[in-house]
PDB file of C-alpha atoms and ligand atoms in Angstrom:
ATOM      1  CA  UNK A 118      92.812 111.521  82.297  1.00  0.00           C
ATOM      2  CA  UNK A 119      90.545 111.945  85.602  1.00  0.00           C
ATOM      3  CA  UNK A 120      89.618 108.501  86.790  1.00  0.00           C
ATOM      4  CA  UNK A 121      85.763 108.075  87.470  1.00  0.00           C
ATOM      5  CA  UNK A 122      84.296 107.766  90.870  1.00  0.00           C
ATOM      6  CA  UNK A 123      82.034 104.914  91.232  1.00  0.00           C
ATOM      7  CA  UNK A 124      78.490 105.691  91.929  1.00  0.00           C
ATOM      8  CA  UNK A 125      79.226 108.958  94.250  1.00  0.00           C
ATOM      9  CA  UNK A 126      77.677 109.049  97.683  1.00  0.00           C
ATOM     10  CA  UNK A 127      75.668 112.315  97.249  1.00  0.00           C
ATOM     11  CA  UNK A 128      73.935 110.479  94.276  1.00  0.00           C
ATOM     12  CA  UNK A 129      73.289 107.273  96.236  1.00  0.00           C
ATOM     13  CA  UNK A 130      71.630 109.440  98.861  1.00  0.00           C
ATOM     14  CA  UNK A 131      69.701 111.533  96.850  1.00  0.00           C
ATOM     15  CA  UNK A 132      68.320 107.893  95.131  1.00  0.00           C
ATOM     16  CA  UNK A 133      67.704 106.503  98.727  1.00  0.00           C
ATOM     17  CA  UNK A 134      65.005 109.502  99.138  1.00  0.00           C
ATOM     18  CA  UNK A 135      63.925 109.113  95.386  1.00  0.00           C
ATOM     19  CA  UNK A 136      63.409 105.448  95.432  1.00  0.00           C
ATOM     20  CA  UNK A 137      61.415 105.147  99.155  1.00  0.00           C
ATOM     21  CA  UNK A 138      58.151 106.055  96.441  1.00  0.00           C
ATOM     22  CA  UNK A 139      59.060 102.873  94.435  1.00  0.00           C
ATOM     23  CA  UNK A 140      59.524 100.511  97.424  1.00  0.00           C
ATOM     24  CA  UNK A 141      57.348  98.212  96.558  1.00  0.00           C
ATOM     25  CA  UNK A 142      57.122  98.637  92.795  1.00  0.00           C
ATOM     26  CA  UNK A 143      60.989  97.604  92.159  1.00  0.00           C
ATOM     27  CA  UNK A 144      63.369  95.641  93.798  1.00  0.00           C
ATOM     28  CA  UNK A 145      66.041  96.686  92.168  1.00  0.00           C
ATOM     29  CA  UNK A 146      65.561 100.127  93.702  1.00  0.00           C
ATOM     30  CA  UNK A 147      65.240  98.965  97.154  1.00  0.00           C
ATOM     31  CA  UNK A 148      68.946  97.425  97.151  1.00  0.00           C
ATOM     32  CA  UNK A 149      70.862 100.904  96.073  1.00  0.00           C
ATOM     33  CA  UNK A 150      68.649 102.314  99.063  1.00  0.00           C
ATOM     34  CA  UNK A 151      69.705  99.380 101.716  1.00  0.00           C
ATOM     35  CA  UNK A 152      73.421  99.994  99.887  1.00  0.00           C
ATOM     36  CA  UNK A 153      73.322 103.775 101.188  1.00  0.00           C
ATOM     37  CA  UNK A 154      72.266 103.114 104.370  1.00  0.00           C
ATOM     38  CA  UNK A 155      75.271 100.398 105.180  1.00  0.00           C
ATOM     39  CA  UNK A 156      77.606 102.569 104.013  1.00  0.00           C
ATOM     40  CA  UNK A 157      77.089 105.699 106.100  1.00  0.00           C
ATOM     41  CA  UNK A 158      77.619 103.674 109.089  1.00  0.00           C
ATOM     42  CA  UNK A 159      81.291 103.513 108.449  1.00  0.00           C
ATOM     43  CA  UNK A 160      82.611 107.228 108.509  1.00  0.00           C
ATOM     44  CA  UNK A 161      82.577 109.287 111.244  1.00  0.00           C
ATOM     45  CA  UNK A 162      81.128 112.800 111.385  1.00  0.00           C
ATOM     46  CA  UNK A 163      83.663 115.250 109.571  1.00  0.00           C
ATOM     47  CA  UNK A 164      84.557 112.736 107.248  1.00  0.00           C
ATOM     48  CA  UNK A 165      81.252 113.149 106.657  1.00  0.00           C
ATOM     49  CA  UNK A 166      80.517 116.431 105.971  1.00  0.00           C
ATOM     50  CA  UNK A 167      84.215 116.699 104.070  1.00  0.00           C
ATOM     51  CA  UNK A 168      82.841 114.373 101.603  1.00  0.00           C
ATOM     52  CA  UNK A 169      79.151 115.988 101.383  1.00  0.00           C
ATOM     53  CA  UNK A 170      80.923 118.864 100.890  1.00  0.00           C
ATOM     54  CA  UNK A 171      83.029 117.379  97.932  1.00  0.00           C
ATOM     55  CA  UNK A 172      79.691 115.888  96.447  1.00  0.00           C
ATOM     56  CA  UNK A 173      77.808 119.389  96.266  1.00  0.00           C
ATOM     57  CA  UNK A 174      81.073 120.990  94.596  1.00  0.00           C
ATOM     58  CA  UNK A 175      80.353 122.363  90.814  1.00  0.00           C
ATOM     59  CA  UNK A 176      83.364 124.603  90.681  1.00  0.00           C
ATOM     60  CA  UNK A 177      85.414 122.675  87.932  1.00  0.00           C
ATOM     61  CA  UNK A 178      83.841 121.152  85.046  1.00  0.00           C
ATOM     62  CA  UNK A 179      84.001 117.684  84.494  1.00  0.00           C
ATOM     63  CA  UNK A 180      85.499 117.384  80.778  1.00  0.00           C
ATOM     64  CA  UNK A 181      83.808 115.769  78.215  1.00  0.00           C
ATOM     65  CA  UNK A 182      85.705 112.481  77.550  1.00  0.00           C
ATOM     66  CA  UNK A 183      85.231 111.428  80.839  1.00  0.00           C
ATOM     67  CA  UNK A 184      81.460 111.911  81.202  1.00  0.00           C
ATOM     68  CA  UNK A 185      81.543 110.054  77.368  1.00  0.00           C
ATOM     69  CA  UNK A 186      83.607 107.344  79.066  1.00  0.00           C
ATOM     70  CA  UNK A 187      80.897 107.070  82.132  1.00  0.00           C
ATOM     71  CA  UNK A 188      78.194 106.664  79.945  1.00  0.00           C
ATOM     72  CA  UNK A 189      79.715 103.619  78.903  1.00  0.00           C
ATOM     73  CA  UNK A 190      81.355 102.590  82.202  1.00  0.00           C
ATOM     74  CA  UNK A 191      80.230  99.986  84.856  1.00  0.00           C
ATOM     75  CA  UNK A 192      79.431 102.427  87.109  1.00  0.00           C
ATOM     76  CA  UNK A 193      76.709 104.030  85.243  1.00  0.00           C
ATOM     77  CA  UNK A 194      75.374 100.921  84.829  1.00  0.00           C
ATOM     78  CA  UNK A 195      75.703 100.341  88.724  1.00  0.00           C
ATOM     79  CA  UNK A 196      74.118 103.795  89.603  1.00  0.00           C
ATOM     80  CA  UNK A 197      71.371 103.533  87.064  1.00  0.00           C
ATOM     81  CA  UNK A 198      70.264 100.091  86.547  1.00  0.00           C
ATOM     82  CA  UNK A 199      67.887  99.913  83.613  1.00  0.00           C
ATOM     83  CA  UNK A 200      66.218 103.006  84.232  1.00  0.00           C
ATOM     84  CA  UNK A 201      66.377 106.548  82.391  1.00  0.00           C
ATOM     85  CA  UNK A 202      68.420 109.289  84.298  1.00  0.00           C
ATOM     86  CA  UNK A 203      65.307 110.748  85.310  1.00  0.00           C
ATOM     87  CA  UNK A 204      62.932 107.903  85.676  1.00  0.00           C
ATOM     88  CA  UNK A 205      63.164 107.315  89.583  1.00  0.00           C
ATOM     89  CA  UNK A 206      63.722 111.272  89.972  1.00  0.00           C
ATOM     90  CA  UNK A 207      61.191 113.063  91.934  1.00  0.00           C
ATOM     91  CA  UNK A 208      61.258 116.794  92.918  1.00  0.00           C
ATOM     92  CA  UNK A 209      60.163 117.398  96.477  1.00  0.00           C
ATOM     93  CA  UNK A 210      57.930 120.103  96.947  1.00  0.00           C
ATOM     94  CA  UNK A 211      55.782 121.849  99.743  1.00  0.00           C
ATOM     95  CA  UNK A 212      51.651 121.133  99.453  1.00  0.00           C
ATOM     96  CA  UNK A 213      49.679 119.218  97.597  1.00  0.00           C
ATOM     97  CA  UNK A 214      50.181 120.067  94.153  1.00  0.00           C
ATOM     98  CA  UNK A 215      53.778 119.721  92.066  1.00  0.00           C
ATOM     99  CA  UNK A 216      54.607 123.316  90.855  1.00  0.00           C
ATOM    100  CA  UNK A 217      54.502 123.820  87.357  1.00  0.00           C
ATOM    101  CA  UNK A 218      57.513 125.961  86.990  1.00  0.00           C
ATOM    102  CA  UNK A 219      60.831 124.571  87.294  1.00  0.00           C
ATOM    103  CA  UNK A 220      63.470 125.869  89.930  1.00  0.00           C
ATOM    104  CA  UNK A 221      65.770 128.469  88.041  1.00  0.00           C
ATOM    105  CA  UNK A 222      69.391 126.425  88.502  1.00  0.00           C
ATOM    106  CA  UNK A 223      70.101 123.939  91.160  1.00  0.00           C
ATOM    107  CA  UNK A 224      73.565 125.225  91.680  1.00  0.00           C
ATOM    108  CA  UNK A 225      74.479 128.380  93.400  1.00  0.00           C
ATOM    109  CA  UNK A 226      76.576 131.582  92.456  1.00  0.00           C
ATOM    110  CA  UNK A 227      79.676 129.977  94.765  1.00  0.00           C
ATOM    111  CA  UNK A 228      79.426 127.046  92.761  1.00  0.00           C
ATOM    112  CA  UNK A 229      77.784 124.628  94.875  1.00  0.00           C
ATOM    113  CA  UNK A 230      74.824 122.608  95.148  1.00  0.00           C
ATOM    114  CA  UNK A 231      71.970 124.743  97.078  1.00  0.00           C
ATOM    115  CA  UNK A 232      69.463 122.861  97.246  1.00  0.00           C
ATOM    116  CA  UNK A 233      69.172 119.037  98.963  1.00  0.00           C
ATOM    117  CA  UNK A 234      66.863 117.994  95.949  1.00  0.00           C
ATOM    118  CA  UNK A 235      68.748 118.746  92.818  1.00  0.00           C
ATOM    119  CA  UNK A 236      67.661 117.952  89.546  1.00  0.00           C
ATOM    120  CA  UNK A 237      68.355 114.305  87.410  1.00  0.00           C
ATOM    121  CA  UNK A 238      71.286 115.856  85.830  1.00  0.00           C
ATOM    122  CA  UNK A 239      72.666 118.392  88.918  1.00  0.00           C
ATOM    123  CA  UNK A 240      72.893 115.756  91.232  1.00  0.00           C
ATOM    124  CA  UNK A 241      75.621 113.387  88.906  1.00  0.00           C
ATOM    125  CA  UNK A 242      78.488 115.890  88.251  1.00  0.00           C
ATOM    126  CA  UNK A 243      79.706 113.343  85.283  1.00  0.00           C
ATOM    127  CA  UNK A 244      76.231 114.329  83.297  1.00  0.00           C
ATOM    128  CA  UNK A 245      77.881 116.806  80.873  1.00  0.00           C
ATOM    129  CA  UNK A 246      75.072 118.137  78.368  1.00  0.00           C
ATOM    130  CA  UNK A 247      76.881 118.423  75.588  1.00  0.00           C
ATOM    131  CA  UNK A 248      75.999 117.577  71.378  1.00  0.00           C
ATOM    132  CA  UNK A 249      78.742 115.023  71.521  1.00  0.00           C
ATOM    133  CA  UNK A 250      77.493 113.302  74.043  1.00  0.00           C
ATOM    134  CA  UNK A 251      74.773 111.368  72.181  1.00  0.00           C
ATOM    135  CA  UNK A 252      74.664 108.669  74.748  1.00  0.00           C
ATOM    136  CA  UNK A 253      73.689 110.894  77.389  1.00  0.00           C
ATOM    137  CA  UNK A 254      71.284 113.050  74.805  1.00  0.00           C
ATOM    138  CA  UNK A 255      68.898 109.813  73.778  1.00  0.00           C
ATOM    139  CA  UNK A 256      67.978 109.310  77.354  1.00  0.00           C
ATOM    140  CA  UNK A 257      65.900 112.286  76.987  1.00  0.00           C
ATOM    141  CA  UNK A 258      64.343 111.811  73.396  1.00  0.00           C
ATOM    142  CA  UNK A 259      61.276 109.979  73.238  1.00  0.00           C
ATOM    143  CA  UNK A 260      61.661 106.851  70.523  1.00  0.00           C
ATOM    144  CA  UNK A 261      58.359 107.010  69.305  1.00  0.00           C
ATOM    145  CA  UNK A 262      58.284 110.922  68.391  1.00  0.00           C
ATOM    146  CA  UNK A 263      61.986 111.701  68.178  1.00  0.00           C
ATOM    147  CA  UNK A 264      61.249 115.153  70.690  1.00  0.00           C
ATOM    148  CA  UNK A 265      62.719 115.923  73.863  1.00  0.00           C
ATOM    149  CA  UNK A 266      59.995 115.190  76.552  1.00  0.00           C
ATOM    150  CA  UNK A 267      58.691 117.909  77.933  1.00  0.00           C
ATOM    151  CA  UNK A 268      60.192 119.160  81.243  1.00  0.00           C
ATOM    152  CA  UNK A 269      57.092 118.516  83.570  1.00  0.00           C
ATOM    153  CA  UNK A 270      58.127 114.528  83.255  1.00  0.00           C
ATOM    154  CA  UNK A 271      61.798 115.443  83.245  1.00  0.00           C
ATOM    155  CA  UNK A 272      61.293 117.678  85.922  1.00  0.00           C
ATOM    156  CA  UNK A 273      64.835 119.070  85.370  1.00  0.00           C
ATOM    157  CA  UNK A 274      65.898 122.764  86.371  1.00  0.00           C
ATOM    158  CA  UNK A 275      65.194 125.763  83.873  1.00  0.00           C
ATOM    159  CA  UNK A 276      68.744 126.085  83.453  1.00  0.00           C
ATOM    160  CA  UNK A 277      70.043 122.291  82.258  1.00  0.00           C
ATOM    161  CA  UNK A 278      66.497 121.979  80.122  1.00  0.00           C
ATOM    162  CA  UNK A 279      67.500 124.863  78.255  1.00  0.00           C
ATOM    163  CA  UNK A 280      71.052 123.297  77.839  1.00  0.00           C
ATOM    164  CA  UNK A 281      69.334 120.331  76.696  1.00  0.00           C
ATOM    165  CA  UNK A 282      67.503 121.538  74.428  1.00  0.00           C
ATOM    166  CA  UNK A 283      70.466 123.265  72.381  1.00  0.00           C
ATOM    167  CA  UNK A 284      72.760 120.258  72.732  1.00  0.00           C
ATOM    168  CA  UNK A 285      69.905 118.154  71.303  1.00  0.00           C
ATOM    169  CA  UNK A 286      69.106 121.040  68.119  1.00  0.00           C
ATOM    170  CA  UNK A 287      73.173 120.894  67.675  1.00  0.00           C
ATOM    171  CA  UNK A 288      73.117 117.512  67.568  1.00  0.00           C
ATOM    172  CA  UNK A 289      70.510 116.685  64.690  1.00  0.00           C
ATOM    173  CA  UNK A 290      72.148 119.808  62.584  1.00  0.00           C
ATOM    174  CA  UNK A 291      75.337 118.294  63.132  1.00  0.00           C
ATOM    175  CA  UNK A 292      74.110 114.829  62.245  1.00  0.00           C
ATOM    176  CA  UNK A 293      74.915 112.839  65.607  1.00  0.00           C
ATOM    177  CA  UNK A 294      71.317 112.043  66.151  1.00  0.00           C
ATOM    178  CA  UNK A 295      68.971 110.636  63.204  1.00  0.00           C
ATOM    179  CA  UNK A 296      65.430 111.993  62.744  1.00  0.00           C
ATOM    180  CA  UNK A 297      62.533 111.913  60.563  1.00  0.00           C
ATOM    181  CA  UNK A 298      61.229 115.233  58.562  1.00  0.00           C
ATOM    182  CA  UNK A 299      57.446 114.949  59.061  1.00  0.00           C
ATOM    183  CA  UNK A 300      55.370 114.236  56.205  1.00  0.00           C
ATOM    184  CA  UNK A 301      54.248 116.562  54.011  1.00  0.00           C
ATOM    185  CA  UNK A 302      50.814 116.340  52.391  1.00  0.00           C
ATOM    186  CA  UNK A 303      50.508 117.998  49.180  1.00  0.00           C
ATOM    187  CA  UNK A 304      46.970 118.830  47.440  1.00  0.00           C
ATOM    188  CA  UNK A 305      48.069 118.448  43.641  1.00  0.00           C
ATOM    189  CA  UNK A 306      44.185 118.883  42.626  1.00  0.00           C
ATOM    190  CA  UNK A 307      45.017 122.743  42.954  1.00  0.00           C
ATOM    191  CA  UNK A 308      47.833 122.774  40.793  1.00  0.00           C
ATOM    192  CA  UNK A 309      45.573 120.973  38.375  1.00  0.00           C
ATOM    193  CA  UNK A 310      43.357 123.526  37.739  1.00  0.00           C
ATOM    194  CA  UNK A 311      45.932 126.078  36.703  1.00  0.00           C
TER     195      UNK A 311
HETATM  196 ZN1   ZN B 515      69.444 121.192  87.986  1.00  0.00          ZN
END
């Protein structure tokens, strides 16, 4: 069994950037940002870039136990707090105006992160999209319609909202997620008059 990495450092950086909007909204968010900043301090240059390196790598798969085991683990609960994945996510773009279609993938043909602004589920490698992982799935189903949200709040990559998408269909038809058929409204007054 892999053993999971605590809150990796690409993450914690990546929320350090995220959470300078919500300063002075939440607290909570300020302390992983002063928690980033302490710790790159300690390692010298190479390490560095050996371990930025390691963070951006997408090569091998993590399996699907262990992201199911993550969900649940202390360090999720670390990383995230009591937000959604995607809550304190925010893409950075050029201008004025957000655009309104999403980057393609956030990952590169070699397998690595290409971008320094990857998506709420690119930049944790232990998200694994998948219809088992129903922990992971609700995060991105709204409670009071039972849809997905819609990808401008998400703001996820066209690739992983697609993925979502069919891991949250599998899911229902499967059973792993309950939902409500919507009501149908018959007019018997027309069968009536037959
Ligand atoms: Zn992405």
């Amino acid at each position: 069994m892999n053993q999971i990495i605590p809150m990796t450092r690409f993450l914690r950086q990546n929320l350090s950037t995220i959470t300078s909007y919500r300063r002075i909204i939440s607290m909570n968010a300020n302390q992983i940002r002063f928690c980033s900043q302490d710790k790159r301090n300690d390692d010298t240059k190479t390490n560095r870039k050996q371990i930025e390196r390691e963070n951006r790598d997408r090569r091998i798969p993590v399996e699907l136990d262990t992201s199911i085991r993550y969900m649940k683990s202390d360090a999720f609960k670390e990383t995230y707090q009591d937000y959604k994945i995607w809550e304190l996510f925010r893409r950075n773009f050029k201008g004025q105006f957000s655009p309104a279609v999403p980057r393609l993938s956030c990952v590169g043909d070699d397998g690595f992160v290409k971008t320094s602004n990857p998506c709420a589920i690119c930049r944790d490698r232990y998200l694994v999209l998948h219809h088992k992982n129903i922990e992971l799935l609700r995060q991105f189903i709204s409670p009071h319609t039972g849809y997905v949200y819609s990808n401008s709040i998400l703001c996820l990559c066209h690739e992983q909202y697609e993925k979502l998408c069919v891991a949250v269909t599998l899911a229902k038809n499967y059973g792993y997620i309950d939902f409500e058929v919507p009501h149908r409204h018959y007019d018997y007054q027309y069968h009536y008059k037959l």
